Every structure is written in structure tokens, then in C-alpha cells.
Amino acid sequence: MIKLIEALKLAIENERNTKEQYRQQAREAVDPEVRLMFEHLARDEEKHEKQLVEKLQALKLLYLED
């Protein structure tokens, strides 16, 4: 169970880092289409992050109940 929790924490951190990279690329983009693409990708990463956080919270609750 602990390994799964650690894996989820790592995945969350990866999503956050990738989201920030995409946001930085969007800020630096000169082409509006490229900027929109990176903004869209950042939003996708944010959704993934939220999903993983929800899974982590649920898993922690289950782990505490055992």
C-alpha cells in the first residue's frame, strides 16, 4: 500500500512539473496557435493532477480505516 501511495505522489509531482513547463512554453510562445496548444496541454495536466490527488486521498482514507 505504501508503494502505491508513493507512486501516486510521484505521479502528482510529475503532472505539476509538466503543467508548469507547458505554462512557461505558453508564456514564451510567439505564435497564438502554439500558445493555445500549450495552454490546452497545461489544462489537461491540471485535470490529471486533480484526478490523481483524488485517488491519493481516497487511498489514504482506505489505508487509515484498515
JSON list of N, CA and C in Angstrom, two decimals:
[
{"chain": "A", "resi": 1, "resn": "MET", "atom": "N", "xyz": [0.83, -1.20, 0.00]},
{"chain": "A", "resi": 1, "resn": "MET", "atom": "CA", "xyz": [0.00, 0.00, 0.00]},
{"chain": "A", "resi": 1, "resn": "MET", "atom": "C", "xyz": [0.88, 1.26, 0.00]},
{"chain": "A", "resi": 2, "resn": "ILE", "atom": "N", "xyz": [1.94, 1.25, 0.79]},
{"chain": "A", "resi": 2, "resn": "ILE", "atom": "CA", "xyz": [2.81, 2.41, 0.86]},
{"chain": "A", "resi": 2, "resn": "ILE", "atom": "C", "xyz": [3.43, 2.70, -0.51]},
{"chain": "A", "resi": 3, "resn": "LYS", "atom": "N", "xyz": [3.83, 1.66, -1.22]},
{"chain": "A", "resi": 3, "resn": "LYS", "atom": "CA", "xyz": [4.44, 1.87, -2.53]},
{"chain": "A", "resi": 3, "resn": "LYS", "atom": "C", "xyz": [3.47, 2.54, -3.49]},
{"chain": "A", "resi": 4, "resn": "LEU", "atom": "N", "xyz": [2.21, 2.16, -3.42]},
{"chain": "A", "resi": 4, "resn": "LEU", "atom": "CA", "xyz": [1.20, 2.77, -4.28]},
{"chain": "A", "resi": 4, "resn": "LEU", "atom": "C", "xyz": [1.02, 4.24, -3.93]},
{"chain": "A", "resi": 5, "resn": "ILE", "atom": "N", "xyz": [1.00, 4.56, -2.65]},
{"chain": "A", "resi": 5, "resn": "ILE", "atom": "CA", "xyz": [0.88, 5.95, -2.22]},
{"chain": "A", "resi": 5, "resn": "ILE", "atom": "C", "xyz": [2.06, 6.76, -2.72]},
{"chain": "A", "resi": 6, "resn": "GLU", "atom": "N", "xyz": [3.26, 6.22, -2.59]},
{"chain": "A", "resi": 6, "resn": "GLU", "atom": "CA", "xyz": [4.45, 6.93, -3.06]},
{"chain": "A", "resi": 6, "resn": "GLU", "atom": "C", "xyz": [4.42, 7.09, -4.58]},
{"chain": "A", "resi": 7, "resn": "ALA", "atom": "N", "xyz": [3.94, 6.09, -5.29]},
{"chain": "A", "resi": 7, "resn": "ALA", "atom": "CA", "xyz": [3.84, 6.18, -6.75]},
{"chain": "A", "resi": 7, "resn": "ALA", "atom": "C", "xyz": [2.86, 7.28, -7.15]},
{"chain": "A", "resi": 8, "resn": "LEU", "atom": "N", "xyz": [1.74, 7.37, -6.45]},
{"chain": "A", "resi": 8, "resn": "LEU", "atom": "CA", "xyz": [0.77, 8.43, -6.74]},
{"chain": "A", "resi": 8, "resn": "LEU", "atom": "C", "xyz": [1.35, 9.80, -6.46]},
{"chain": "A", "resi": 9, "resn": "LYS", "atom": "N", "xyz": [2.08, 9.93, -5.36]},
{"chain": "A", "resi": 9, "resn": "LYS", "atom": "CA", "xyz": [2.72, 11.22, -5.03]},
{"chain": "A", "resi": 9, "resn": "LYS", "atom": "C", "xyz": [3.70, 11.62, -6.13]},
{"chain": "A", "resi": 10, "resn": "LEU", "atom": "N", "xyz": [4.46, 10.67, -6.61]},
{"chain": "A", "resi": 10, "resn": "LEU", "atom": "CA", "xyz": [5.41, 10.93, -7.69]},
{"chain": "A", "resi": 10, "resn": "LEU", "atom": "C", "xyz": [4.68, 11.34, -8.97]},
{"chain": "A", "resi": 11, "resn": "ALA", "atom": "N", "xyz": [3.60, 10.64, -9.28]},
{"chain": "A", "resi": 11, "resn": "ALA", "atom": "CA", "xyz": [2.81, 10.97, -10.47]},
{"chain": "A", "resi": 11, "resn": "ALA", "atom": "C", "xyz": [2.22, 12.37, -10.37]},
{"chain": "A", "resi": 12, "resn": "ILE", "atom": "N", "xyz": [1.75, 12.75, -9.18]},
{"chain": "A", "resi": 12, "resn": "ILE", "atom": "CA", "xyz": [1.20, 14.09, -8.96]},
{"chain": "A", "resi": 12, "resn": "ILE", "atom": "C", "xyz": [2.28, 15.14, -9.19]},
{"chain": "A", "resi": 13, "resn": "GLU", "atom": "N", "xyz": [3.45, 14.90, -8.64]},
{"chain": "A", "resi": 13, "resn": "GLU", "atom": "CA", "xyz": [4.56, 15.84, -8.82]},
{"chain": "A", "resi": 13, "resn": "GLU", "atom": "C", "xyz": [4.94, 15.97, -10.29]},
{"chain": "A", "resi": 14, "resn": "ASN", "atom": "N", "xyz": [4.94, 14.86, -11.01]},
{"chain": "A", "resi": 14, "resn": "ASN", "atom": "CA", "xyz": [5.25, 14.89, -12.44]},
{"chain": "A", "resi": 14, "resn": "ASN", "atom": "C", "xyz": [4.21, 15.70, -13.21]},
{"chain": "A", "resi": 15, "resn": "GLU", "atom": "N", "xyz": [2.94, 15.52, -12.87]},
{"chain": "A", "resi": 15, "resn": "GLU", "atom": "CA", "xyz": [1.88, 16.29, -13.52]},
{"chain": "A", "resi": 15, "resn": "GLU", "atom": "C", "xyz": [2.06, 17.79, -13.26]},
{"chain": "A", "resi": 16, "resn": "ARG", "atom": "N", "xyz": [2.39, 18.14, -12.01]},
{"chain": "A", "resi": 16, "resn": "ARG", "atom": "CA", "xyz": [2.60, 19.55, -11.66]},
{"chain": "A", "resi": 16, "resn": "ARG", "atom": "C", "xyz": [3.76, 20.15, -12.44]},
{"chain": "A", "resi": 17, "resn": "ASN", "atom": "N", "xyz": [4.86, 19.40, -12.50]},
{"chain": "A", "resi": 17, "resn": "ASN", "atom": "CA", "xyz": [6.03, 19.90, -13.22]},
{"chain": "A", "resi": 17, "resn": "ASN", "atom": "C", "xyz": [5.73, 20.07, -14.71]},
{"chain": "A", "resi": 18, "resn": "THR", "atom": "N", "xyz": [5.06, 19.10, -15.29]},
{"chain": "A", "resi": 18, "resn": "THR", "atom": "CA", "xyz": [4.73, 19.19, -16.71]},
{"chain": "A", "resi": 18, "resn": "THR", "atom": "C", "xyz": [3.77, 20.34, -16.97]},
{"chain": "A", "resi": 19, "resn": "LYS", "atom": "N", "xyz": [2.80, 20.52, -16.08]},
{"chain": "A", "resi": 19, "resn": "LYS", "atom": "CA", "xyz": [1.85, 21.64, -16.21]},
{"chain": "A", "resi": 19, "resn": "LYS", "atom": "C", "xyz": [2.60, 22.97, -16.22]},
{"chain": "A", "resi": 20, "resn": "GLU", "atom": "N", "xyz": [3.55, 23.11, -15.31]},
{"chain": "A", "resi": 20, "resn": "GLU", "atom": "CA", "xyz": [4.32, 24.35, -15.24]},
{"chain": "A", "resi": 20, "resn": "GLU", "atom": "C", "xyz": [5.19, 24.55, -16.48]},
{"chain": "A", "resi": 21, "resn": "GLN", "atom": "N", "xyz": [5.74, 23.47, -17.01]},
{"chain": "A", "resi": 21, "resn": "GLN", "atom": "CA", "xyz": [6.53, 23.56, -18.24]},
{"chain": "A", "resi": 21, "resn": "GLN", "atom": "C", "xyz": [5.66, 24.04, -19.40]},
{"chain": "A", "resi": 22, "resn": "TYR", "atom": "N", "xyz": [4.46, 23.49, -19.51]},
{"chain": "A", "resi": 22, "resn": "TYR", "atom": "CA", "xyz": [3.55, 23.91, -20.57]},
{"chain": "A", "resi": 22, "resn": "TYR", "atom": "C", "xyz": [3.14, 25.36, -20.40]},
{"chain": "A", "resi": 23, "resn": "ARG", "atom": "N", "xyz": [2.90, 25.77, -19.18]},
{"chain": "A", "resi": 23, "resn": "ARG", "atom": "CA", "xyz": [2.54, 27.18, -18.94]},
{"chain": "A", "resi": 23, "resn": "ARG", "atom": "C", "xyz": [3.69, 28.11, -19.33]},
{"chain": "A", "resi": 24, "resn": "GLN", "atom": "N", "xyz": [4.90, 27.70, -19.01]},
{"chain": "A", "resi": 24, "resn": "GLN", "atom": "CA", "xyz": [6.06, 28.50, -19.39]},
{"chain": "A", "resi": 24, "resn": "GLN", "atom": "C", "xyz": [6.18, 28.58, -20.91]},
{"chain": "A", "resi": 25, "resn": "GLN", "atom": "N", "xyz": [5.98, 27.46, -21.58]},
{"chain": "A", "resi": 25, "resn": "GLN", "atom": "CA", "xyz": [6.04, 27.45, -23.04]},
{"chain": "A", "resi": 25, "resn": "GLN", "atom": "C", "xyz": [4.94, 28.34, -23.63]},
{"chain": "A", "resi": 26, "resn": "ALA", "atom": "N", "xyz": [3.77, 28.33, -23.02]},
{"chain": "A", "resi": 26, "resn": "ALA", "atom": "CA", "xyz": [2.68, 29.19, -23.49]},
{"chain": "A", "resi": 26, "resn": "ALA", "atom": "C", "xyz": [3.05, 30.66, -23.34]},
{"chain": "A", "resi": 27, "resn": "ARG", "atom": "N", "xyz": [3.67, 31.00, -22.21]},
{"chain": "A", "resi": 27, "resn": "ARG", "atom": "CA", "xyz": [4.07, 32.40, -22.00]},
{"chain": "A", "resi": 27, "resn": "ARG", "atom": "C", "xyz": [5.12, 32.85, -23.01]},
{"chain": "A", "resi": 28, "resn": "GLU", "atom": "N", "xyz": [5.98, 31.93, -23.40]},
{"chain": "A", "resi": 28, "resn": "GLU", "atom": "CA", "xyz": [7.07, 32.26, -24.31]},
{"chain": "A", "resi": 28, "resn": "GLU", "atom": "C", "xyz": [6.68, 32.17, -25.78]},
{"chain": "A", "resi": 29, "resn": "ALA", "atom": "N", "xyz": [5.55, 31.55, -26.07]},
{"chain": "A", "resi": 29, "resn": "ALA", "atom": "CA", "xyz": [5.15, 31.33, -27.46]},
{"chain": "A", "resi": 29, "resn": "ALA", "atom": "C", "xyz": [4.81, 32.65, -28.15]},
{"chain": "A", "resi": 30, "resn": "VAL", "atom": "N", "xyz": [5.30, 32.79, -29.34]},
{"chain": "A", "resi": 30, "resn": "VAL", "atom": "CA", "xyz": [5.01, 33.97, -30.16]},
{"chain": "A", "resi": 30, "resn": "VAL", "atom": "C", "xyz": [3.76, 33.72, -31.00]},
{"chain": "A", "resi": 31, "resn": "ASP", "atom": "N", "xyz": [3.65, 32.53, -31.51]},
{"chain": "A", "resi": 31, "resn": "ASP", "atom": "CA", "xyz": [2.52, 32.14, -32.35]},
{"chain": "A", "resi": 31, "resn": "ASP", "atom": "C", "xyz": [1.30, 31.88, -31.47]},
{"chain": "A", "resi": 32, "resn": "PRO", "atom": "N", "xyz": [0.18, 32.56, -31.74]},
{"chain": "A", "resi": 32, "resn": "PRO", "atom": "CA", "xyz": [-1.03, 32.37, -30.93]},
{"chain": "A", "resi": 32, "resn": "PRO", "atom": "C", "xyz": [-1.53, 30.92, -30.91]},
{"chain": "A", "resi": 33, "resn": "GLU", "atom": "N", "xyz": [-1.40, 30.22, -32.02]},
{"chain": "A", "resi": 33, "resn": "GLU", "atom": "CA", "xyz": [-1.85, 28.82, -32.05]},
{"chain": "A", "resi": 33, "resn": "GLU", "atom": "C", "xyz": [-0.99, 27.95, -31.15]},
{"chain": "A", "resi": 34, "resn": "VAL", "atom": "N", "xyz": [0.29, 28.22, -31.15]},
{"chain": "A", "resi": 34, "resn": "VAL", "atom": "CA", "xyz": [1.21, 27.46, -30.28]},
{"chain": "A", "resi": 34, "resn": "VAL", "atom": "C", "xyz": [0.89, 27.78, -28.82]},
{"chain": "A", "resi": 35, "resn": "ARG", "atom": "N", "xyz": [0.63, 29.04, -28.53]},
{"chain": "A", "resi": 35, "resn": "ARG", "atom": "CA", "xyz": [0.28, 29.45, -27.17]},
{"chain": "A", "resi": 35, "resn": "ARG", "atom": "C", "xyz": [-0.98, 28.71, -26.71]},
{"chain": "A", "resi": 36, "resn": "LEU", "atom": "N", "xyz": [-2.00, 28.69, -27.56]},
{"chain": "A", "resi": 36, "resn": "LEU", "atom": "CA", "xyz": [-3.24, 27.99, -27.23]},
{"chain": "A", "resi": 36, "resn": "LEU", "atom": "C", "xyz": [-3.03, 26.49, -27.01]},
{"chain": "A", "resi": 37, "resn": "MET", "atom": "N", "xyz": [-2.18, 25.91, -27.83]},
{"chain": "A", "resi": 37, "resn": "MET", "atom": "CA", "xyz": [-1.89, 24.49, -27.68]},
{"chain": "A", "resi": 37, "resn": "MET", "atom": "C", "xyz": [-1.27, 24.20, -26.31]},
{"chain": "A", "resi": 38, "resn": "PHE", "atom": "N", "xyz": [-0.27, 25.01, -25.92]},
{"chain": "A", "resi": 38, "resn": "PHE", "atom": "CA", "xyz": [0.37, 24.80, -24.63]},
{"chain": "A", "resi": 38, "resn": "PHE", "atom": "C", "xyz": [-0.58, 25.09, -23.47]},
{"chain": "A", "resi": 39, "resn": "GLU", "atom": "N", "xyz": [-1.44, 26.07, -23.62]},
{"chain": "A", "resi": 39, "resn": "GLU", "atom": "CA", "xyz": [-2.43, 26.35, -22.58]},
{"chain": "A", "resi": 39, "resn": "GLU", "atom": "C", "xyz": [-3.38, 25.17, -22.43]},
{"chain": "A", "resi": 40, "resn": "HIS", "atom": "N", "xyz": [-3.78, 24.59, -23.55]},
{"chain": "A", "resi": 40, "resn": "HIS", "atom": "CA", "xyz": [-4.66, 23.42, -23.52]},
{"chain": "A", "resi": 40, "resn": "HIS", "atom": "C", "xyz": [-3.96, 22.24, -22.84]},
{"chain": "A", "resi": 41, "resn": "LEU", "atom": "N", "xyz": [-2.71, 22.02, -23.20]},
{"chain": "A", "resi": 41, "resn": "LEU", "atom": "CA", "xyz": [-1.95, 20.93, -22.59]},
{"chain": "A", "resi": 41, "resn": "LEU", "atom": "C", "xyz": [-1.80, 21.14, -21.09]},
{"chain": "A", "resi": 42, "resn": "ALA", "atom": "N", "xyz": [-1.57, 22.38, -20.68]},
{"chain": "A", "resi": 42, "resn": "ALA", "atom": "CA", "xyz": [-1.45, 22.67, -19.24]},
{"chain": "A", "resi": 42, "resn": "ALA", "atom": "C", "xyz": [-2.76, 22.37, -18.52]},
{"chain": "A", "resi": 43, "resn": "ARG", "atom": "N", "xyz": [-3.88, 22.71, -19.13]},
{"chain": "A", "resi": 43, "resn": "ARG", "atom": "CA", "xyz": [-5.18, 22.40, -18.52]},
{"chain": "A", "resi": 43, "resn": "ARG", "atom": "C", "xyz": [-5.39, 20.89, -18.40]},
{"chain": "A", "resi": 44, "resn": "ASP", "atom": "N", "xyz": [-4.96, 20.16, -19.42]},
{"chain": "A", "resi": 44, "resn": "ASP", "atom": "CA", "xyz": [-5.06, 18.70, -19.36]},
{"chain": "A", "resi": 44, "resn": "ASP", "atom": "C", "xyz": [-4.25, 18.15, -18.19]},
{"chain": "A", "resi": 45, "resn": "GLU", "atom": "N", "xyz": [-3.04, 18.66, -18.03]},
{"chain": "A", "resi": 45, "resn": "GLU", "atom": "CA", "xyz": [-2.19, 18.20, -16.93]},
{"chain": "A", "resi": 45, "resn": "GLU", "atom": "C", "xyz": [-2.81, 18.55, -15.58]},
{"chain": "A", "resi": 46, "resn": "GLU", "atom": "N", "xyz": [-3.46, 19.70, -15.50]},
{"chain": "A", "resi": 46, "resn": "GLU", "atom": "CA", "xyz": [-4.13, 20.09, -14.26]},
{"chain": "A", "resi": 46, "resn": "GLU", "atom": "C", "xyz": [-5.27, 19.11, -13.93]},
{"chain": "A", "resi": 47, "resn": "LYS", "atom": "N", "xyz": [-6.00, 18.70, -14.96]},
{"chain": "A", "resi": 47, "resn": "LYS", "atom": "CA", "xyz": [-7.07, 17.71, -14.75]},
{"chain": "A", "resi": 47, "resn": "LYS", "atom": "C", "xyz": [-6.49, 16.39, -14.26]},
{"chain": "A", "resi": 48, "resn": "HIS", "atom": "N", "xyz": [-5.39, 15.97, -14.88]},
{"chain": "A", "resi": 48, "resn": "HIS", "atom": "CA", "xyz": [-4.74, 14.72, -14.47]},
{"chain": "A", "resi": 48, "resn": "HIS", "atom": "C", "xyz": [-4.29, 14.81, -13.01]},
{"chain": "A", "resi": 49, "resn": "GLU", "atom": "N", "xyz": [-3.71, 15.96, -12.68]},
{"chain": "A", "resi": 49, "resn": "GLU", "atom": "CA", "xyz": [-3.24, 16.17, -11.30]},
{"chain": "A", "resi": 49, "resn": "GLU", "atom": "C", "xyz": [-4.40, 16.04, -10.31]},
{"chain": "A", "resi": 50, "resn": "LYS", "atom": "N", "xyz": [-5.51, 16.69, -10.61]},
{"chain": "A", "resi": 50, "resn": "LYS", "atom": "CA", "xyz": [-6.67, 16.63, -9.72]},
{"chain": "A", "resi": 50, "resn": "LYS", "atom": "C", "xyz": [-7.18, 15.21, -9.57]},
{"chain": "A", "resi": 51, "resn": "GLN", "atom": "N", "xyz": [-7.22, 14.46, -10.67]},
{"chain": "A", "resi": 51, "resn": "GLN", "atom": "CA", "xyz": [-7.67, 13.07, -10.62]},
{"chain": "A", "resi": 51, "resn": "GLN", "atom": "C", "xyz": [-6.76, 12.23, -9.73]},
{"chain": "A", "resi": 52, "resn": "LEU", "atom": "N", "xyz": [-5.46, 12.45, -9.87]},
{"chain": "A", "resi": 52, "resn": "LEU", "atom": "CA", "xyz": [-4.51, 11.69, -9.06]},
{"chain": "A", "resi": 52, "resn": "LEU", "atom": "C", "xyz": [-4.60, 12.07, -7.58]},
{"chain": "A", "resi": 53, "resn": "VAL", "atom": "N", "xyz": [-4.80, 13.35, -7.30]},
{"chain": "A", "resi": 53, "resn": "VAL", "atom": "CA", "xyz": [-4.95, 13.79, -5.92]},
{"chain": "A", "resi": 53, "resn": "VAL", "atom": "C", "xyz": [-6.18, 13.15, -5.30]},
{"chain": "A", "resi": 54, "resn": "GLU", "atom": "N", "xyz": [-7.27, 13.09, -6.05]},
{"chain": "A", "resi": 54, "resn": "GLU", "atom": "CA", "xyz": [-8.49, 12.44, -5.55]},
{"chain": "A", "resi": 54, "resn": "GLU", "atom": "C", "xyz": [-8.24, 10.96, -5.25]},
{"chain": "A", "resi": 55, "resn": "LYS", "atom": "N", "xyz": [-7.52, 10.29, -6.13]},
{"chain": "A", "resi": 55, "resn": "LYS", "atom": "CA", "xyz": [-7.20, 8.88, -5.90]},
{"chain": "A", "resi": 55, "resn": "LYS", "atom": "C", "xyz": [-6.32, 8.71, -4.67]},
{"chain": "A", "resi": 56, "resn": "LEU", "atom": "N", "xyz": [-5.35, 9.60, -4.52]},
{"chain": "A", "resi": 56, "resn": "LEU", "atom": "CA", "xyz": [-4.46, 9.54, -3.36]},
{"chain": "A", "resi": 56, "resn": "LEU", "atom": "C", "xyz": [-5.24, 9.75, -2.07]},
{"chain": "A", "resi": 57, "resn": "GLN", "atom": "N", "xyz": [-6.12, 10.72, -2.05]},
{"chain": "A", "resi": 57, "resn": "GLN", "atom": "CA", "xyz": [-6.92, 10.98, -0.85]},
{"chain": "A", "resi": 57, "resn": "GLN", "atom": "C", "xyz": [-7.81, 9.78, -0.52]},
{"chain": "A", "resi": 58, "resn": "ALA", "atom": "N", "xyz": [-8.42, 9.19, -1.52]},
{"chain": "A", "resi": 58, "resn": "ALA", "atom": "CA", "xyz": [-9.27, 8.02, -1.29]},
{"chain": "A", "resi": 58, "resn": "ALA", "atom": "C", "xyz": [-8.45, 6.85, -0.76]},
{"chain": "A", "resi": 59, "resn": "LEU", "atom": "N", "xyz": [-7.29, 6.66, -1.33]},
{"chain": "A", "resi": 59, "resn": "LEU", "atom": "CA", "xyz": [-6.43, 5.57, -0.89]},
{"chain": "A", "resi": 59, "resn": "LEU", "atom": "C", "xyz": [-5.96, 5.78, 0.55]},
{"chain": "A", "resi": 60, "resn": "LYS", "atom": "N", "xyz": [-5.63, 7.01, 0.89]},
{"chain": "A", "resi": 60, "resn": "LYS", "atom": "CA", "xyz": [-5.21, 7.30, 2.27]},
{"chain": "A", "resi": 60, "resn": "LYS", "atom": "C", "xyz": [-6.35, 7.03, 3.25]},
{"chain": "A", "resi": 61, "resn": "LEU", "atom": "N", "xyz": [-7.56, 7.36, 2.86]},
{"chain": "A", "resi": 61, "resn": "LEU", "atom": "CA", "xyz": [-8.71, 7.08, 3.72]},
{"chain": "A", "resi": 61, "resn": "LEU", "atom": "C", "xyz": [-8.88, 5.57, 3.93]},
{"chain": "A", "resi": 62, "resn": "LEU", "atom": "N", "xyz": [-8.75, 4.82, 2.86]},
{"chain": "A", "resi": 62, "resn": "LEU", "atom": "CA", "xyz": [-8.86, 3.36, 2.97]},
{"chain": "A", "resi": 62, "resn": "LEU", "atom": "C", "xyz": [-7.75, 2.80, 3.85]},
{"chain": "A", "resi": 63, "resn": "TYR", "atom": "N", "xyz": [-6.56, 3.34, 3.67]},
{"chain": "A", "resi": 63, "resn": "TYR", "atom": "CA", "xyz": [-5.40, 2.86, 4.43]},
{"chain": "A", "resi": 63, "resn": "TYR", "atom": "C", "xyz": [-5.58, 3.15, 5.92]},
{"chain": "A", "resi": 64, "resn": "LEU", "atom": "N", "xyz": [-6.13, 4.31, 6.25]},
{"chain": "A", "resi": 64, "resn": "LEU", "atom": "CA", "xyz": [-6.35, 4.68, 7.65]},
{"chain": "A", "resi": 64, "resn": "LEU", "atom": "C", "xyz": [-7.44, 3.84, 8.29]},
{"chain": "A", "resi": 65, "resn": "GLU", "atom": "N", "xyz": [-8.39, 3.38, 7.49]},
{"chain": "A", "resi": 65, "resn": "GLU", "atom": "CA", "xyz": [-9.51, 2.60, 8.02]},
{"chain": "A", "resi": 65, "resn": "GLU", "atom": "C", "xyz": [-9.10, 1.16, 8.32]},
{"chain": "A", "resi": 66, "resn": "ASP", "atom": "N", "xyz": [-8.02, 0.69, 7.72]},
{"chain": "A", "resi": 66, "resn": "ASP", "atom": "CA", "xyz": [-7.59, -0.70, 7.95]},
{"chain": "A", "resi": 66, "resn": "ASP", "atom": "C", "xyz": [-7.05, -0.89, 9.34]}
]
